[in-house]
Short mmCIF file of C-alpha atoms and ligand atoms in Angstrom, two decimals:
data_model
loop_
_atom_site.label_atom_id
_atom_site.label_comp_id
_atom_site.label_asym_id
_atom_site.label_seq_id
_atom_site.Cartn_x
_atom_site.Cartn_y
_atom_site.Cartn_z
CA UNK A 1 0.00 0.00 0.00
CA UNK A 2 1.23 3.40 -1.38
CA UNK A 3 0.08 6.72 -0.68
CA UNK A 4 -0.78 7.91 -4.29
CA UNK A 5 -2.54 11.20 -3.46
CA UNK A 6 -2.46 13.87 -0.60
CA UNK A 7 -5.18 16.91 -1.33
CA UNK A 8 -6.67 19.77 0.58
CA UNK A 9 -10.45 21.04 0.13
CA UNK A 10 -11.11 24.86 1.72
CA UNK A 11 -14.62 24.72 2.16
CA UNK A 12 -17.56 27.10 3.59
CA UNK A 13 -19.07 26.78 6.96
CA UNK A 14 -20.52 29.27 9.50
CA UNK A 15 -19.43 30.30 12.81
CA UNK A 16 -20.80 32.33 15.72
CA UNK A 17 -17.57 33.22 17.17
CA UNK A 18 -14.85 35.75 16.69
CA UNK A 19 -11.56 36.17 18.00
CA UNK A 20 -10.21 39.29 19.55
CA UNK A 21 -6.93 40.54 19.63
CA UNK A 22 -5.11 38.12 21.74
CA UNK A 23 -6.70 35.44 19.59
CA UNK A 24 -9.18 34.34 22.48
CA UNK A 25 -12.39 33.11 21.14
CA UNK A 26 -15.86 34.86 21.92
CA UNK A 27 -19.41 34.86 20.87
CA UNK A 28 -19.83 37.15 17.68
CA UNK A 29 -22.64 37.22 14.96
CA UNK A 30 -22.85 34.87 12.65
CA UNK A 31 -20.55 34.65 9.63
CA UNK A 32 -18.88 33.02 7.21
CA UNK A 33 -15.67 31.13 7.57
CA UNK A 34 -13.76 28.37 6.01
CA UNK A 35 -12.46 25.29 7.14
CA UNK A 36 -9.69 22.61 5.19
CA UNK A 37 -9.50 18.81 4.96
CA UNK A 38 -7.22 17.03 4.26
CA UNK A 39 -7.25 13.91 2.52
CA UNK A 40 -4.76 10.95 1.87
CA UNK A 41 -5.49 8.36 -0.86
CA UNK A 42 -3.80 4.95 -0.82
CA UNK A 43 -2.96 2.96 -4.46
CA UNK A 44 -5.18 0.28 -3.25
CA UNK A 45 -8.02 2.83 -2.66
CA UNK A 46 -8.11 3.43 1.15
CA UNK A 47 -8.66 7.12 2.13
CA UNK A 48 -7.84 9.21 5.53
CA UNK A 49 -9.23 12.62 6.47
CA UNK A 50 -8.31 15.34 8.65
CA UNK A 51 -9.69 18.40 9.54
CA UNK A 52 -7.25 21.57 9.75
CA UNK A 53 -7.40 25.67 9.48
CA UNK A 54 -7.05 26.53 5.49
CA UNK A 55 -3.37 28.12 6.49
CA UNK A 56 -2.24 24.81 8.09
CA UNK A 57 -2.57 23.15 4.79
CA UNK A 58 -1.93 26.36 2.22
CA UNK A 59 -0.90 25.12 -1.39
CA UNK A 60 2.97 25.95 -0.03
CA UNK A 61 2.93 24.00 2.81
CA UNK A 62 1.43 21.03 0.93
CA UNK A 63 3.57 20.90 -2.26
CA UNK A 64 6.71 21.96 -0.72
CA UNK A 65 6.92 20.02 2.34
CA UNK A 66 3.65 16.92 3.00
CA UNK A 67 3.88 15.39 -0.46
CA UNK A 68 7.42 15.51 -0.55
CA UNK A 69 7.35 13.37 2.55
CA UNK A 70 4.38 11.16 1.97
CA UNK A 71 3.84 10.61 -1.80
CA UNK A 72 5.02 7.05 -2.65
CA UNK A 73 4.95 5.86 1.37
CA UNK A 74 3.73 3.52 3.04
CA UNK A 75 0.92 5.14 5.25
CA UNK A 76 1.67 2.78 8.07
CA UNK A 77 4.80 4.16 8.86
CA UNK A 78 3.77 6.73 10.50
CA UNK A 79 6.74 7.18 12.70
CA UNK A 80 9.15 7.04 9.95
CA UNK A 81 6.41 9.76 7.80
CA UNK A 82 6.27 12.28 11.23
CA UNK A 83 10.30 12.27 12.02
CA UNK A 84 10.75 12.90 8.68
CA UNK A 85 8.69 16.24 8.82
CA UNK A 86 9.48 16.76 12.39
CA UNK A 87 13.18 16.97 11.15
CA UNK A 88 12.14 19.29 8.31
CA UNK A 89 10.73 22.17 10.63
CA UNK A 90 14.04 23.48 11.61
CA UNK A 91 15.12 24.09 7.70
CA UNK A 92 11.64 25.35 6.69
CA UNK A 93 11.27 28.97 7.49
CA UNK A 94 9.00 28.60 10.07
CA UNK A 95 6.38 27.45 7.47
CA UNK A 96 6.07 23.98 8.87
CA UNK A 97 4.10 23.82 11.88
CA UNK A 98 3.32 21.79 14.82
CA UNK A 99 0.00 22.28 14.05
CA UNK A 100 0.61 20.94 9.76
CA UNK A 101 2.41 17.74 11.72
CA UNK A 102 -0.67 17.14 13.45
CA UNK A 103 -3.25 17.20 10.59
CA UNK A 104 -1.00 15.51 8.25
CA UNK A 105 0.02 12.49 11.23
CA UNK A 106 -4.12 12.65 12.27
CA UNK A 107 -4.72 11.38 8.71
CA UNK A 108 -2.70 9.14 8.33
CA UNK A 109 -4.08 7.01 11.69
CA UNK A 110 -7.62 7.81 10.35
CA UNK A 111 -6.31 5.96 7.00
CA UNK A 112 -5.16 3.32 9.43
CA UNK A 113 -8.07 2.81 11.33
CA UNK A 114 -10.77 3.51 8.28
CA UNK A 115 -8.59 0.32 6.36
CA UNK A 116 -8.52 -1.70 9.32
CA UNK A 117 -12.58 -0.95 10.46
CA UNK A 118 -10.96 0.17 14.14
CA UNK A 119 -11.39 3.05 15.73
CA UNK A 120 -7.67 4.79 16.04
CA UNK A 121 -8.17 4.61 20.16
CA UNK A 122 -8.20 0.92 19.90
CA UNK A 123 -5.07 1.04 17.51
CA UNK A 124 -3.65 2.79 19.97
CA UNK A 125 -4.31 0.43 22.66
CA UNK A 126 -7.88 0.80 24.11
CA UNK A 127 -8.14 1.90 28.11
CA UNK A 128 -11.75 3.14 27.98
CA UNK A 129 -14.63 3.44 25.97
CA UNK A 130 -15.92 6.82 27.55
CA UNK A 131 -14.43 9.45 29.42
CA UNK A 132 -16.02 12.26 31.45
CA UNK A 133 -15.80 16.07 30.48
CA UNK A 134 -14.98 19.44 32.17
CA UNK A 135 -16.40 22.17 30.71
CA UNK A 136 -13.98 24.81 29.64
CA UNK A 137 -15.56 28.06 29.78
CA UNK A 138 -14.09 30.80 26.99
CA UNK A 139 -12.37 34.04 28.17
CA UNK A 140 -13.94 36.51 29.76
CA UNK A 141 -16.08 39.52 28.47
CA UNK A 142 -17.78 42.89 28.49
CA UNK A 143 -21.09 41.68 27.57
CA UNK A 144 -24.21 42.16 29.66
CA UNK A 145 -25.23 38.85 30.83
CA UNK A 146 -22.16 36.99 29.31
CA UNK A 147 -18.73 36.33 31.34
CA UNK A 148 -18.34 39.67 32.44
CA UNK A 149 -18.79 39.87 36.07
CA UNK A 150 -17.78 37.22 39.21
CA UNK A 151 -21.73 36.81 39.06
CA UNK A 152 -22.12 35.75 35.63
CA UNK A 153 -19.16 32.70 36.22
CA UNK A 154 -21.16 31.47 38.88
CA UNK A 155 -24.86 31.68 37.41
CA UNK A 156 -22.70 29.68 34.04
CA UNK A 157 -21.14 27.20 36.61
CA UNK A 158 -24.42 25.93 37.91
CA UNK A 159 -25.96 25.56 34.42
CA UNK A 160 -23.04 23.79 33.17
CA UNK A 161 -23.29 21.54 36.57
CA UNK A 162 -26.76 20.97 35.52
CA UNK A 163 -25.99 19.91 32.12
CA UNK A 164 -23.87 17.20 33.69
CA UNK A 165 -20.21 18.37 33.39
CA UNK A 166 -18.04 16.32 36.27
CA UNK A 167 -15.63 19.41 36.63
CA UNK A 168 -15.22 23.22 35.27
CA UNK A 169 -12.36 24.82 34.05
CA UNK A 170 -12.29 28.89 34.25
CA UNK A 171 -10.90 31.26 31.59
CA UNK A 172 -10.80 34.36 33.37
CA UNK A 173 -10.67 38.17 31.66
CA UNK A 174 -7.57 38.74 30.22
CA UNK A 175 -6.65 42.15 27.78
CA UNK A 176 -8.03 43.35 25.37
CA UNK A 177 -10.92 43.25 28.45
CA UNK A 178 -10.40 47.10 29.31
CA UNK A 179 -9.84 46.54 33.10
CA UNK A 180 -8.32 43.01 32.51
CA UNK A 181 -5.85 41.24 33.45
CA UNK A 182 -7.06 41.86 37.50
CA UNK A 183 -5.89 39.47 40.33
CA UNK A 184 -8.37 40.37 42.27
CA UNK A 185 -11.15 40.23 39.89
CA UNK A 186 -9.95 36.68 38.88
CA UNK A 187 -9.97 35.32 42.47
CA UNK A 188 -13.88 36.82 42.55
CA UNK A 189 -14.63 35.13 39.85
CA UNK A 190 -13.02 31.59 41.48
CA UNK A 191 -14.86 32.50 44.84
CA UNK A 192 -18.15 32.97 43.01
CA UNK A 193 -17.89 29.74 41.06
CA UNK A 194 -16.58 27.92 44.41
CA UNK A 195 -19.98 29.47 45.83
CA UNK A 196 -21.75 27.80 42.97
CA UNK A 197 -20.77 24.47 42.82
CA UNK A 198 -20.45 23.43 46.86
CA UNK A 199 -17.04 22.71 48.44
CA UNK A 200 -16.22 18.72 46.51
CA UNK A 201 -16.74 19.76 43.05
CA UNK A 202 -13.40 19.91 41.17
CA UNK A 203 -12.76 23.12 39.61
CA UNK A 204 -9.57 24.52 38.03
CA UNK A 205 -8.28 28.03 36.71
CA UNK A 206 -6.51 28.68 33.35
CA UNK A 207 -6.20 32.70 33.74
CA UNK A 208 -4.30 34.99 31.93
CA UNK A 209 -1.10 34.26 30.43
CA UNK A 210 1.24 36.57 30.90
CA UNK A 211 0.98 37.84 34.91
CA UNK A 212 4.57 37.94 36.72
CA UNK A 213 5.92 35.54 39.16
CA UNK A 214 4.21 37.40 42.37
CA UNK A 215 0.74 38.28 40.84
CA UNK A 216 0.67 34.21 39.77
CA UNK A 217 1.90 33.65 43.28
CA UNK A 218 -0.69 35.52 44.90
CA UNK A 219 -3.67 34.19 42.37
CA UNK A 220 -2.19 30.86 43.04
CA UNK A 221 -2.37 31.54 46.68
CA UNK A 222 -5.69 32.79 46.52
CA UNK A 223 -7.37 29.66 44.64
CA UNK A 224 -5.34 27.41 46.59
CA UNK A 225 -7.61 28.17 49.53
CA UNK A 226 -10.95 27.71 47.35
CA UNK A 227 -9.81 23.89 47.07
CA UNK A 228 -8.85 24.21 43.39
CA UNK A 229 -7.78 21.46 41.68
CA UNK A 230 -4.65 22.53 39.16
CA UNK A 231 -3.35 26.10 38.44
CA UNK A 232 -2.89 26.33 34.48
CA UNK A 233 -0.93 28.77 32.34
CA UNK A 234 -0.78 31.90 34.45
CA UNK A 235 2.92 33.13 32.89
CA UNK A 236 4.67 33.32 30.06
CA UNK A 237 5.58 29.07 29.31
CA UNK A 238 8.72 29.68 27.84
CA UNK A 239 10.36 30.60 31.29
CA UNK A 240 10.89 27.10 33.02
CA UNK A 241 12.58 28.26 35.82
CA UNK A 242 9.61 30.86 36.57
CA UNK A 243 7.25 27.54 36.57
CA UNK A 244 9.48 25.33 38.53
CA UNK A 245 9.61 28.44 41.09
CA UNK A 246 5.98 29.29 40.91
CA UNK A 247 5.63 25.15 41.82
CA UNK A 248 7.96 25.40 44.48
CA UNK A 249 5.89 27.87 46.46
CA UNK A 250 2.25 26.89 46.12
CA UNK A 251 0.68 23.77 47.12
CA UNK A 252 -1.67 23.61 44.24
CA UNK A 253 -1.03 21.40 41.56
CA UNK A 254 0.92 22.83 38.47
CA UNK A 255 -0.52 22.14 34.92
CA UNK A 256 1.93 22.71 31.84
CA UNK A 257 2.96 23.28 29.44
CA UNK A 258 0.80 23.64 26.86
CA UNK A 259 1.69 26.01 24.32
CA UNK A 260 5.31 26.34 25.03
CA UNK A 261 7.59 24.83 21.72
CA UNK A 262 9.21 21.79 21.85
CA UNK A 263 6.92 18.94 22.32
CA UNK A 264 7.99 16.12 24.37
CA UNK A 265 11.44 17.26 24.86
CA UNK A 266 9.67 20.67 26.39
CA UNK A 267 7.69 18.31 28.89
CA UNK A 268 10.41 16.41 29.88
CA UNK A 269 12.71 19.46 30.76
CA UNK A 270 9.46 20.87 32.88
CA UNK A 271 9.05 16.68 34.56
CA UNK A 272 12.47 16.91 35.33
CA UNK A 273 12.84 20.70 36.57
CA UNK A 274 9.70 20.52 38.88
CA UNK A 275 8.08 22.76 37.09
CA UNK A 276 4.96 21.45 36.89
CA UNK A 277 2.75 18.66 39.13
CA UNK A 278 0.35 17.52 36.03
CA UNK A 279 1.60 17.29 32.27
CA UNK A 280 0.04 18.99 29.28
CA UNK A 281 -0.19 18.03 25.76
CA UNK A 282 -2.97 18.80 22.63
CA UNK A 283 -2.34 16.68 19.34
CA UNK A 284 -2.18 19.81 17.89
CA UNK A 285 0.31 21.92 20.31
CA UNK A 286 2.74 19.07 19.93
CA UNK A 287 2.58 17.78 16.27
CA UNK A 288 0.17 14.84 16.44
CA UNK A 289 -1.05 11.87 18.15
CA UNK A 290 1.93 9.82 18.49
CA UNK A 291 4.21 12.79 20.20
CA UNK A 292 1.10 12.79 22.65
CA UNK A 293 0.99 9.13 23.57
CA UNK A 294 5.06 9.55 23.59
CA UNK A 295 4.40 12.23 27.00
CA UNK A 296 1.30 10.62 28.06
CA UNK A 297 3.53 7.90 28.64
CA UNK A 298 6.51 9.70 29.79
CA UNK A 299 4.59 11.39 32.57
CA UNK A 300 3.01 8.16 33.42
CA UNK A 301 6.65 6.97 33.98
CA UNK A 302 6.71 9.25 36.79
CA UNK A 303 3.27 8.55 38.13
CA UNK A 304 2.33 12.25 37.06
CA UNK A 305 -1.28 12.90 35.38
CA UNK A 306 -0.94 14.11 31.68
CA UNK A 307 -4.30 16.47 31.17
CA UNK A 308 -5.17 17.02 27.47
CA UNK A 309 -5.57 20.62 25.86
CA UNK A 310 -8.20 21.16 23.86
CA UNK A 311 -11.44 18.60 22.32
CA UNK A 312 -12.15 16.97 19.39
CA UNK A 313 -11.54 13.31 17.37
CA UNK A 314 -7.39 13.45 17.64
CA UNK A 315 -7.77 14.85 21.24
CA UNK A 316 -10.20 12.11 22.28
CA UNK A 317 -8.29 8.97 20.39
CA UNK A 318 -5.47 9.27 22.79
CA UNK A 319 -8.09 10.19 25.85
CA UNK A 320 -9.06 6.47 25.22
CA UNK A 321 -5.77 4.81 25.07
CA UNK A 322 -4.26 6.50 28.28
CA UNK A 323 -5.15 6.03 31.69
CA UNK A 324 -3.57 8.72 33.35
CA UNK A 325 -5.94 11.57 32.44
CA UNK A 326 -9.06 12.47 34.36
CA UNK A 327 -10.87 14.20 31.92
CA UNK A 328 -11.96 15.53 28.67
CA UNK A 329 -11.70 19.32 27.84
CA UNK A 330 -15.25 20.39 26.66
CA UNK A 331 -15.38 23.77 24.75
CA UNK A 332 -14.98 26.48 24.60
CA UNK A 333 -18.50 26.93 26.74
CA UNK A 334 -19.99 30.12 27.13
CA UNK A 335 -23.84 31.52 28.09
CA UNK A 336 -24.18 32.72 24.19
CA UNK A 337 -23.23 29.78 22.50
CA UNK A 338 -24.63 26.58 22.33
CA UNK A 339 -21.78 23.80 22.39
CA UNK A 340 -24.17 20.97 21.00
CA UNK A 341 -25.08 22.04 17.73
CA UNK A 342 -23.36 20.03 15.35
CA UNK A 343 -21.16 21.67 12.75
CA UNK A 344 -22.29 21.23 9.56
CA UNK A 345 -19.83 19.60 7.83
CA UNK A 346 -20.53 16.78 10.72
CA UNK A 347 -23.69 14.99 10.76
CA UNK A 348 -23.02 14.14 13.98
CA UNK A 349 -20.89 15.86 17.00
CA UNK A 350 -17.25 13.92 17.75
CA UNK A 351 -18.24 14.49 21.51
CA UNK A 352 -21.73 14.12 22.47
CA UNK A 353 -22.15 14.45 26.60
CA UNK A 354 -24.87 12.46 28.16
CA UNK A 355 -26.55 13.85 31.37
CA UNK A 356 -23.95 12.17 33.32
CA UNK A 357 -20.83 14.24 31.90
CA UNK A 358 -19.60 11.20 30.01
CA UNK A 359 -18.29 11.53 26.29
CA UNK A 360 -18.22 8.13 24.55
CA UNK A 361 -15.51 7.25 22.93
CA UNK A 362 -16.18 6.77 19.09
CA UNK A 363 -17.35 3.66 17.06
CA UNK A 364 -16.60 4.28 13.97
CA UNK A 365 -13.53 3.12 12.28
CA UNK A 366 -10.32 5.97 12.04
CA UNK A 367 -10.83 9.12 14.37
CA UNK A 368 -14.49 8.09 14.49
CA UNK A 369 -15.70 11.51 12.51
CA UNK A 370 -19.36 11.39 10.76
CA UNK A 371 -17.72 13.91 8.04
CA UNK A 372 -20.61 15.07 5.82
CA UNK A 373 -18.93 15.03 2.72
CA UNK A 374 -22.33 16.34 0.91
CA UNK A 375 -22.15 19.46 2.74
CA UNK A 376 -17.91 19.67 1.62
CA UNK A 377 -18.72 19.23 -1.85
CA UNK A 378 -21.49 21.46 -1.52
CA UNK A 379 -19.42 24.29 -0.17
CA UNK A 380 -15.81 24.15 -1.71
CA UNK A 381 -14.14 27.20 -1.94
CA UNK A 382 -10.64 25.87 -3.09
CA UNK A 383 -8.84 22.70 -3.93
CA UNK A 384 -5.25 21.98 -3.79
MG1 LIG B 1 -5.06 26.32 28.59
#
């Protein structure tokens, strides 16, 4: 088997969120956007698909770097396929991504699994067929009735404990918010939530990213005595020693890295430093799903919880093939927006949430996506 064809379709959809200008995500009218999949055709005619953002898989990231690497392959050598684009990133101008790794290494297992009639968690090495969710609420706002005041976090907090979520995760206010980023105002907002939910439900706190070592210290301090579960992302990632610090002096667990460059090697350095008390990895912060299993496993090695950034199909394969992970990340949730409508270029969601808080894992062979590929056709902007 031969990979004979790698191609990209940009095609419509419509959104009801916008991003502002720290690239945080919030309720917005609704508009048009675009969305890219990318699609890997075997000799023997088995396909894989992956979903990505249109600039992941531009016409010079695909010609000049993917089909180089895959055309001709076999598609089950996946770990020969990823070094050999992991090992092109340093020579290509910055123009291949983590992010391109990911999509092009999530199609290939969904090419696996599809051929095979196994869902990609099993491939992996099945631990559990359903997993429960925290809901992850999006940043905070301005907007009358939306995340704008301690308040409105804890009115959200018990609807989303109503809907069945087994654990919340706050994004606080952070800039371009005109009064944001506010210690204070982010320890209401945990004190109002805490207020919400009763003193046993786990919460955690993923607040702005770039606060200094003593206004993390004292926000640490201050959720640390609300019973908080983890502590996530309050500085600048790139600064281990600030992390391993920061760990040093609080008693609350640390969660990291997620964003910070360097995949596995960067969460080994922070395992090894101290720097954190829970591990971090998204398939698409760290170049796929085998560099995830690769830290899921490493933290494992040190009886450390790995926590996983971020939903969807890639996301929730390795969810189901690790054990040391309590939860699924469920979002972004916010008052405006209603999580369960399906997008249409799905006929169904990846992560339906029964009343209980559990996601299933999928059934369906490959990442287990129910890809409307009417609606694609239907909508193409581009091929490539
Ligand atoms: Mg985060």
């Amino acid at each position: 088997m031969k990979i004979e064809q790698v191609s990209v379709t940009v095609f419509k959809t419509t959104s009801n969120t916008v991003h502002d200008t720290d690239g945080h995500t919030h309720p917005g009218p609704e508009h048009d956007s675009t969305n890219a999949m990318l699609t890997i055709t075997t000799d023997d005619g088995h396909s894989g698909y992956a979903f990505g953002q249109p600039e992941s898989l531009r016409p010079y990231v695909l010609e000049n770097f993917i089909k180089k690497v895959f055309l001709g392959e076999d598609p089950m050598d996946r770990e020969k396929l990823w070094q050999a684009l992991a090992r092109w990133q340093r020579g290509s101008g910055a123009n291949l991504t983590d992010r391109t790794l990911a999509v092009a290494e999530m199609a290939l297992w969904d090419l696996a699994g599809r051929k095979l009639e196994t869902p990609v968690w099993k491939l992996l090495g099945g631990y559990r067929d359903s997993v429960p969710a925290y809901g992850s609420t999006m940043c905070g706002d301005e907007m009358k009735d939306g995340l704008a005041t301690p308040e409105d976090y804890g009115k959200f907090a018990e609807w989303m404990v109503n809907r069945g979520y087994r654990a919340i995760k706050l994004h606080t206010w952070m800039p371009p918010v005109s009064w944001a980023p506010s210690v204070k105002m982010d320890i209401k907002a945990c004190a109002a939530v805490r207020e919400a939910v009763g003193p046993d439900f786990p919460l955690m706190l993923d607040a702005n990213h770039w606060y200094s070592r003593t206004e993390a210290f004292e926000l640490g301090k201050g959720i640390q005595e609300l019973g908080y579960y983890w502590f996530e992302e309050p500085m600048d990632e790139h600064s281990t020693e600030s992390y391993r610090w920061l760990a040093a002096n609080l008693e609350i667990p640390i969660l990291g890295p997620e964003y910070a460059y360097g995949k596995f090697h960067t969460r080994a350095e922070w395992i090894a430093t101290k720097a954190c008390d829970i591990s971090r990895v998204g398939v698409a912060d760290v170049g796929g799903i085998g560099p995830s299993m690769k830290i899921a496993h490493l933290a494992e090695s040190f009886n450390m919880d790995c926590e996983i950034h971020g939903g969807g199909a890639g996301n929730l394969a390795v969810l189901g093939a690790i054990h040391n992970a309590r939860w699924y990340e469920r979002g972004l949730l916010h008052p405006f927006v209603d999580f369960d409508e399906v997008p249409e270029y799905l006929n169904s969601p990846i992560d339906p949430m029964d009343d209980d808080g559990n996601i299933p894992l999928p059934t369906r062979p490959g990442l287990g996506e129910d890809i409307n590929f009417g609606y694609i056709a239907d909508n193409v902007i581009s091929t490539h």
